[in-house]
Each structure stands twice: as structure tokens, then as C-alpha cells.
Short mmCIF file of C-alpha atoms in Angstrom, two decimals:
data_model
loop_
_atom_site.label_atom_id
_atom_site.label_comp_id
_atom_site.label_asym_id
_atom_site.label_seq_id
_atom_site.Cartn_x
_atom_site.Cartn_y
_atom_site.Cartn_z
CA MET A 268 -0.27 -0.13 -0.01
CA PHE A 269 2.73 2.40 1.39
CA GLY A 270 4.44 1.53 -2.13
CA MET A 271 2.13 2.01 -4.88
CA THR A 272 1.25 5.41 -3.12
CA THR A 273 4.65 6.67 -2.98
CA PHE A 274 4.52 5.21 -6.99
CA LYS A 275 1.62 7.18 -7.35
CA ASN A 276 2.41 10.45 -6.21
CA LEU A 277 5.58 10.87 -7.33
CA ALA A 278 4.37 10.09 -10.87
CA LEU A 279 2.11 12.84 -10.43
CA PHE A 280 3.78 15.75 -10.93
CA PHE A 281 6.58 14.08 -13.33
CA ASN A 282 3.55 13.02 -15.52
CA ILE A 283 2.78 17.15 -16.07
CA PHE A 284 6.62 17.62 -17.30
CA CYS A 285 6.03 14.30 -19.63
CA ALA A 286 2.98 16.07 -21.48
CA ALA A 287 4.99 19.46 -21.88
CA VAL A 288 7.22 17.58 -23.92
CA GLY A 289 4.73 14.83 -25.35
CA ASP A 290 2.62 18.05 -26.74
CA ALA A 291 5.42 20.27 -28.00
CA ASN A 292 6.54 17.65 -30.23
CA LEU A 293 2.99 16.60 -31.26
CA LEU A 294 2.46 20.46 -32.50
CA LEU A 295 6.25 20.55 -33.77
CA ILE A 296 6.51 17.19 -35.48
CA GLY A 297 3.43 18.13 -36.98
CA LEU A 298 4.25 21.48 -38.49
CA HIS A 299 7.61 19.95 -40.29
CA ILE A 300 5.53 16.95 -41.62
CA GLY A 301 3.21 19.42 -42.79
CA GLU A 302 6.27 21.60 -44.88
CA CYS A 303 7.79 17.71 -46.18
CA ASP A 304 10.74 18.77 -43.64
CA ARG A 305 12.48 15.66 -42.78
CA ALA A 306 15.91 17.32 -40.95
CA ALA A 307 13.59 19.34 -39.20
CA VAL A 308 11.82 16.76 -37.46
CA ASP A 309 14.98 15.38 -36.87
CA ARG A 310 16.10 18.40 -35.11
CA VAL A 311 12.70 18.31 -32.78
CA PHE A 312 13.03 14.81 -31.36
CA SER A 313 16.86 15.42 -30.94
CA ASN A 314 15.94 18.02 -29.14
CA SER A 315 13.53 16.33 -26.77
CA LEU A 316 15.76 13.65 -26.52
CA LYS A 317 18.68 16.72 -25.06
CA ILE A 318 15.82 17.58 -22.46
CA ILE A 319 15.40 13.89 -21.57
CA THR A 320 18.79 13.13 -20.98
CA GLY A 321 18.52 15.89 -18.57
CA LEU A 322 16.67 14.01 -16.88
CA LEU A 323 19.17 11.46 -15.61
CA PRO A 324 20.66 13.05 -12.84
CA PHE A 325 17.71 13.30 -10.88
CA SER A 326 16.77 9.89 -11.88
CA LEU A 327 20.42 8.77 -10.19
CA LEU A 328 19.25 11.19 -7.01
CA LEU A 329 15.50 9.63 -6.67
CA ILE A 330 17.89 6.32 -6.42
CA LEU A 331 20.41 7.49 -4.26
CA PHE A 332 18.51 8.86 -1.60
CA SER A 333 15.43 6.29 -2.04
CA HIS A 334 15.82 5.65 2.01
CA PRO A 335 14.92 9.25 2.82
CA LEU A 336 12.56 9.59 0.66
CA ALA A 337 10.76 6.79 1.35
CA LEU A 338 10.17 8.09 5.34
CA LEU A 339 8.72 10.48 3.95
CA TYR A 340 5.88 8.17 3.20
CA ALA A 341 6.39 5.87 5.92
CA GLU A 342 8.01 7.49 8.75
CA ASP A 343 6.23 5.38 11.24
CA SER A 344 5.57 2.49 9.61
CA LEU A 345 7.30 -1.25 9.72
CA PRO A 346 10.64 -1.62 8.19
CA GLN A 347 8.78 -3.91 5.92
CA ALA A 348 6.50 -1.07 4.37
CA ILE A 349 9.69 1.60 4.54
CA ASN A 350 11.52 -0.93 2.08
CA CYS A 351 8.50 -1.35 0.01
CA ALA A 352 8.14 2.50 -0.29
CA GLN A 353 11.83 2.61 -1.14
CA ALA A 354 11.61 -0.13 -3.37
CA ALA A 355 8.69 1.84 -4.92
CA VAL A 356 11.03 5.30 -5.17
CA ILE A 357 14.37 3.09 -7.19
CA ALA A 358 11.97 1.58 -9.67
CA PHE A 359 10.48 4.95 -10.81
CA GLY A 360 13.72 6.59 -10.35
CA ILE A 361 15.09 4.00 -13.10
CA GLN A 362 11.56 4.44 -15.30
CA MET A 363 11.57 8.30 -14.96
CA PRO A 364 13.68 9.25 -18.16
CA PHE A 365 12.05 5.91 -20.08
CA THR A 366 8.53 7.48 -19.42
CA ALA A 367 9.55 10.98 -21.05
CA LEU A 368 10.71 9.31 -23.99
CA PHE A 369 7.97 6.80 -24.01
CA LEU A 370 5.35 9.94 -24.63
CA ALA A 371 7.82 12.21 -26.32
CA SER A 372 8.22 9.33 -29.27
CA LEU A 373 4.09 8.46 -28.85
CA LYS A 374 3.38 12.34 -29.83
CA GLY A 375 5.96 11.85 -33.02
CA LEU A 376 3.62 8.83 -33.99
CA GLN A 377 0.42 10.56 -33.43
CA ALA A 378 2.11 13.48 -35.63
CA PHE A 379 2.12 10.61 -38.15
CA ARG A 380 -1.76 10.23 -38.14
CA ARG A 381 -0.85 6.53 -36.52
CA SER A 382 -3.27 7.05 -33.73
CA VAL A 383 -4.31 2.72 -34.06
CA LEU A 384 -0.99 2.14 -33.20
CA SER A 385 -0.48 4.72 -30.76
CA SER A 386 -3.70 3.36 -28.90
CA ALA A 387 -2.06 0.11 -29.04
CA LEU A 388 1.28 1.09 -28.03
CA ASN A 389 -0.59 2.46 -24.61
CA PHE A 390 -2.37 -0.42 -23.91
CA ALA A 391 0.70 -2.81 -24.29
CA LYS A 392 2.36 -0.25 -21.87
CA ALA A 393 -0.51 0.00 -19.26
CA LEU A 394 -1.09 -3.95 -19.41
CA VAL A 395 0.22 -6.38 -21.93
CA PHE A 396 4.11 -5.44 -20.93
CA PRO A 397 3.43 -4.95 -17.23
CA CYS A 398 1.38 -8.72 -16.86
CA VAL A 399 3.97 -10.51 -18.85
CA LEU A 400 6.49 -9.40 -16.51
CA LEU A 401 4.38 -9.75 -13.23
CA LEU A 402 4.16 -13.51 -14.48
CA ILE A 403 8.08 -13.58 -15.12
CA LEU A 404 8.80 -12.08 -11.81
CA ALA A 405 5.90 -13.04 -9.54
CA ASP A 406 8.16 -15.04 -7.16
CA LYS A 407 9.52 -11.42 -6.46
CA GLY A 408 7.07 -10.15 -3.82
CA TYR A 409 6.71 -6.22 -3.95
CA ILE A 410 10.26 -5.83 -5.32
CA GLY A 411 9.04 -8.13 -8.68
CA VAL A 412 6.22 -5.77 -8.89
CA PHE A 413 8.15 -2.65 -9.11
CA ALA A 414 10.46 -3.99 -11.14
CA ALA A 415 7.44 -5.09 -13.37
CA LEU A 416 6.39 -1.47 -13.68
CA ALA A 417 9.73 -0.03 -14.58
CA GLY A 418 10.92 -2.72 -16.85
CA ALA A 419 7.17 -2.13 -18.57
CA GLU A 420 8.63 1.65 -19.48
CA VAL A 421 12.02 0.51 -20.79
CA LEU A 422 10.58 -2.42 -23.41
CA SER A 423 7.43 0.21 -24.14
CA SER A 424 9.88 2.87 -24.64
CA ILE A 425 12.56 1.24 -26.55
CA LEU A 426 9.63 -0.09 -29.31
CA THR A 427 7.78 3.26 -29.71
CA VAL A 428 11.42 4.91 -30.11
CA PHE A 429 12.12 2.29 -33.10
CA LEU A 430 8.38 2.58 -34.37
CA PHE A 431 8.34 6.10 -34.56
CA ARG A 432 12.25 6.46 -36.47
CA ASN A 433 11.04 3.86 -38.75
CA GLU A 434 7.83 5.74 -39.43
CA LYS A 435 10.10 8.94 -40.13
CA SER A 436 11.88 7.14 -42.35
CA HIS A 437 9.53 5.59 -44.76
CA SER A 438 6.24 7.76 -44.57
CA SER A 439 4.67 9.43 -48.05
CA MET A 440 4.14 12.17 -45.18
CA LEU A 441 8.01 13.44 -45.83
CA GLN A 442 8.31 12.75 -49.05
CA ILE A 443 8.24 15.22 -52.00
CA SER A 444 9.69 16.17 -55.17
CA PRO A 445 12.02 18.83 -54.90
CA ASN A 446 9.84 20.40 -57.96
CA ASP A 447 6.82 20.97 -55.85
CA ILE A 448 8.35 22.69 -52.73
CA ILE A 449 9.70 26.42 -53.13
CA SER A 450 10.76 28.45 -49.86
CA SER A 451 12.70 31.62 -48.98
CA ASP A 452 13.34 33.87 -46.15
CA ILE A 453 11.91 37.46 -46.25
CA SER A 454 13.64 40.26 -43.98
CA SER A 455 12.74 42.82 -46.96
CA SER A 456 9.49 44.48 -49.05
CA VAL A 457 11.90 44.10 -52.21
CA GLN A 458 12.73 40.36 -51.39
CA ALA A 459 8.85 40.00 -50.48
CA VAL A 460 8.09 41.02 -54.05
CA THR A 461 10.74 38.68 -55.72
CA PHE A 462 8.99 36.05 -53.66
CA SER A 463 5.75 37.06 -55.13
CA GLN A 464 7.41 36.32 -58.65
CA LYS A 465 8.77 33.07 -58.12
CA ALA A 466 5.75 32.03 -56.53
CA ALA A 467 3.54 33.04 -59.59
CA ASP A 468 6.20 31.24 -61.72
CA PHE A 469 6.27 28.22 -59.27
CA CYS A 470 2.26 28.57 -59.92
CA ARG A 471 2.83 28.82 -63.93
CA ALA A 472 5.33 25.93 -64.33
CA HIS A 473 2.68 23.63 -62.19
CA GLY A 474 0.00 24.32 -64.58
CA ILE A 475 -2.18 25.88 -62.17
CA PRO A 476 -4.95 28.02 -63.51
CA SER A 477 -3.94 32.07 -63.13
CA GLU A 478 -6.26 33.32 -61.26
CA THR A 479 -5.20 30.72 -58.23
CA GLY A 480 -1.68 31.62 -59.14
CA ASN A 481 -1.86 35.42 -59.40
CA ALA A 482 -3.80 34.72 -55.39
CA VAL A 483 -0.90 32.80 -54.56
CA ALA A 484 1.42 35.70 -55.50
CA LEU A 485 -0.64 38.23 -53.93
CA CYS A 486 -0.54 36.42 -50.74
CA ALA A 487 3.13 35.70 -50.33
CA GLU A 488 3.69 39.27 -50.76
CA GLU A 489 1.14 40.91 -48.51
CA VAL A 490 1.10 38.39 -46.10
CA ALA A 491 4.85 38.93 -45.68
CA VAL A 492 4.70 42.67 -45.85
CA CYS A 493 2.61 42.65 -43.22
CA ILE A 494 4.45 40.66 -40.92
CA LEU A 495 7.69 42.77 -41.38
CA ASN A 496 5.38 46.15 -40.82
CA TYR A 497 3.74 44.51 -37.80
CA GLY A 498 7.38 43.51 -36.67
CA ASN A 499 8.69 47.11 -36.75
CA GLU A 500 5.82 48.07 -34.95
CA MET A 501 6.47 46.04 -31.92
CA LYS A 502 10.03 46.87 -32.46
CA ILE A 503 11.31 43.21 -32.93
CA GLU A 504 14.81 43.38 -33.98
CA ASN A 505 15.23 41.10 -36.98
CA THR A 506 12.07 40.63 -38.24
CA ILE A 507 12.22 37.08 -40.84
CA VAL A 508 9.52 35.63 -42.80
CA ASN A 509 10.17 32.33 -43.80
CA ILE A 510 7.05 30.95 -46.37
CA ILE A 511 6.98 27.77 -47.90
CA ILE A 512 5.21 26.30 -51.14
CA LEU A 513 4.21 23.03 -52.04
CA LEU A 514 1.46 21.10 -53.81
CA ARG A 515 -0.24 18.33 -51.82
CA GLY A 516 -3.02 16.67 -54.27
CA ASN A 517 -5.32 18.60 -55.20
CA LYS A 518 -3.59 21.80 -52.80
CA LEU A 519 -1.78 24.20 -52.78
CA VAL A 520 -0.43 25.17 -49.53
CA MET A 521 1.24 28.09 -48.11
CA ARG A 522 3.34 27.81 -44.52
CA ILE A 523 4.40 31.10 -42.89
CA LYS A 524 6.46 31.53 -39.50
CA ASP A 525 7.64 34.51 -37.98
CA ASN A 526 9.72 35.48 -34.96
CA CYS A 527 6.89 37.54 -34.31
CA PRO A 528 4.52 36.39 -31.18
CA LEU A 529 0.72 36.06 -31.27
CA ASN A 530 0.76 37.54 -34.79
CA ASP A 531 -2.54 36.22 -36.44
CA LEU A 532 -3.30 38.12 -39.91
CA ARG A 533 -6.63 38.15 -39.64
CA ASP A 534 -6.12 40.46 -36.59
CA GLN A 535 -3.67 42.35 -38.39
CA ALA A 536 -6.04 43.01 -41.16
CA GLU A 537 -9.28 44.27 -38.81
CA LYS A 538 -7.11 46.32 -37.10
CA TRP A 539 -5.24 48.14 -40.22
CA THR A 540 -8.80 49.21 -41.50
CA LEU A 541 -8.42 51.36 -38.85
CA HIS A 542 -5.10 52.84 -39.37
CA GLU A 543 -4.12 56.15 -39.21
CA ASN A 544 -3.07 55.67 -43.30
CA GLY A 545 -6.61 55.40 -44.22
CA PRO A 546 -9.45 52.42 -43.96
CA ASP A 547 -8.01 51.18 -47.36
CA SER A 548 -4.22 50.46 -45.77
CA SER A 549 -5.09 46.34 -45.30
CA MET A 550 -6.84 46.31 -48.59
CA GLY A 551 -4.34 44.04 -50.28
CA LEU A 552 -3.81 41.63 -46.96
CA ARG A 553 -7.66 41.53 -46.85
CA MET A 554 -8.02 40.12 -50.43
CA ALA A 555 -5.14 37.76 -50.19
CA LEU A 556 -6.83 36.10 -46.86
CA MET A 557 -10.02 36.28 -48.78
CA LEU A 558 -9.03 34.48 -51.92
CA SER A 559 -7.47 31.66 -49.72
CA ASP A 560 -9.50 28.44 -49.31
CA ASN A 561 -8.72 27.55 -45.95
CA PHE A 562 -6.52 29.59 -43.67
CA GLN A 563 -5.03 28.44 -40.10
CA TYR A 564 -2.93 30.38 -37.35
CA ILE A 565 -1.15 28.88 -35.06
CA PRO A 566 1.06 30.11 -32.17
CA ILE A 567 3.97 28.28 -30.58
CA MET A 568 6.25 29.77 -28.25
CA ASP A 569 7.50 32.89 -29.57
CA GLN A 570 6.80 31.65 -32.79
CA SER A 571 3.70 32.64 -35.15
CA ASN A 572 3.02 29.36 -37.77
CA THR A 573 0.23 30.31 -40.22
CA ILE A 574 -1.07 27.82 -42.94
CA ILE A 575 -2.95 29.14 -46.23
CA SER A 576 -4.26 26.58 -48.53
CA PHE A 577 -5.74 27.15 -52.37
CA ASN A 578 -7.90 24.41 -53.68
CA ILE A 579 -6.60 23.77 -57.65
#
């Protein structure tokens, strides 16, 4: 009883950290999958591994000071209860980095839309692996119970990392012809105009109707200029807009990233209608947004991500 209470209390706070790492992975990897950027997916997962590696000293501290920590839960209890609580602390210390690794990899699989596989892995971690290990360690008493719980986390994390890396290497979601994608970093209005022409040429080369091509070119220019102006208003140094245009089936998708936090272009268009320069100061931006077929705004930390799509 003391052992399981100790184990659950430790997991309660740690799961908050794991959820944060996992949710960040889900958002960032999902965005980079949309850009067909395998290298960026690798960077996100590598950064997650660095964060998880930082848990190793805490795991070691839990193991080294397991007895004093166990006394916090079972100070006035029998020696056997204290030993049980200590085994729980040691098991939790061992499984900590593996729990975080499992969730980071699982969210990565979910970003690849492998929801059924993710559910199966969750089921295996929660029931299949613990039951199998408990059968193997049935004669070890409470030590076998906590060893089975920690072992289930280790096995689950190893399997999930393997499946995530395999999905990343072979998924069609990250495969695109170099001719079907263009991108540019824009830091001035001149560069915005240049990329607008490049976008028009890209559409023309792929046989996209001129109306749609003109809308894409206008949208690229107006969006970039709007973000640069917003960055100047907010006094953000070195405002940079990254625009990627790619073909996805019967859609042309424009993905915009910038270093201006909370920069929803729809809000900018509405605000600029009342700008001191007059009611038509945002006409180009509002027209560009109206010509698109779908608009999404996704803020992540200090970065704004906008996805605009056109049916072709």
C-alpha cells in the first residue's frame, strides 16, 4: 500500500513534465511534416532527447536518496513498509527518463497520424508488458511488482522509439519532389516582391490556373509585408518571415513562419482597417486572405505559424 502510494505520488507531478514535452513534440513535428522537412523533424526529436537526458541526474538522486524519501511516506511504519516505499522510489527513478522518452516518441507517431498504433502501444505499456513481467517475476514479491512496472516503461519506450524512427524514415508524408516545393526567408519588402514573382512562376510551371496563381503570388507578398510591418511596430529586431509553398494533392499550401509572437494575420487585417493611413491600408492583405480557401494560425512559444491553402 505504501509502495503504490509513493509510486503514484511521484508519477503525479512527473507526468505534467512528460505531457509538456510530448505536446510540444506533437505540434512541432506536425508542422514540419506539413512542410515535408525531415531534417526539422530530426531536430525536434533530438532536442527532446537532450531535454530527457537532463533527467538522468534527477533519476540518480532519487535512487541514491531513496531511503530518506521513503521515510517521508512511511516514517512511522514497519520496516517492511519502508522497504516497500524505497523500492517504489528506486523503480520510479529508473523509469523516469524512459517514461518521458515513451511519450515524446508516442506523440511523434500521432503527428504521423498513427493513432491506432499509438493506442496499441499505450495498451501494451499499461497492461501487456506489466502482466508478462509480473508473471516472470511472480516469486519476487513487492520488488517484482515495481521491477515489472519499471521494466514495462523501458520496453515500451524502446519499442516506441524504434517505431517512430521507422515511420520517420519511410512515411510518404515526408516525401515530396524538389520541383513541388519552394521556400525563402524574407526580411525586406524587396525580397517579398521577388518571392511573389517566384511564386507566380512556380504556379505557372505546374499548370495552375492563372487566377489561383495570381492569388498565391498576391498572398505571399502581402502576408510577408504585413508581418514585416508588424515586426517594426512591435520593435522586434531582425524580423524574418519564412514562406514555404508546396503542392499537396489537389491543394497548394503556403506555410508561413515568423518570429513575431501572437501575430494572427486576421487580427492585423481588422486592425489596419482603422489605421491612420486610411481604411484601405489593409486592402491587399484582406484581399489575399479572402482569395484563399483555408486559413489556420498556430502560435507556438515565440513563433507564429500560419497555414494558407488554395484549391487547384
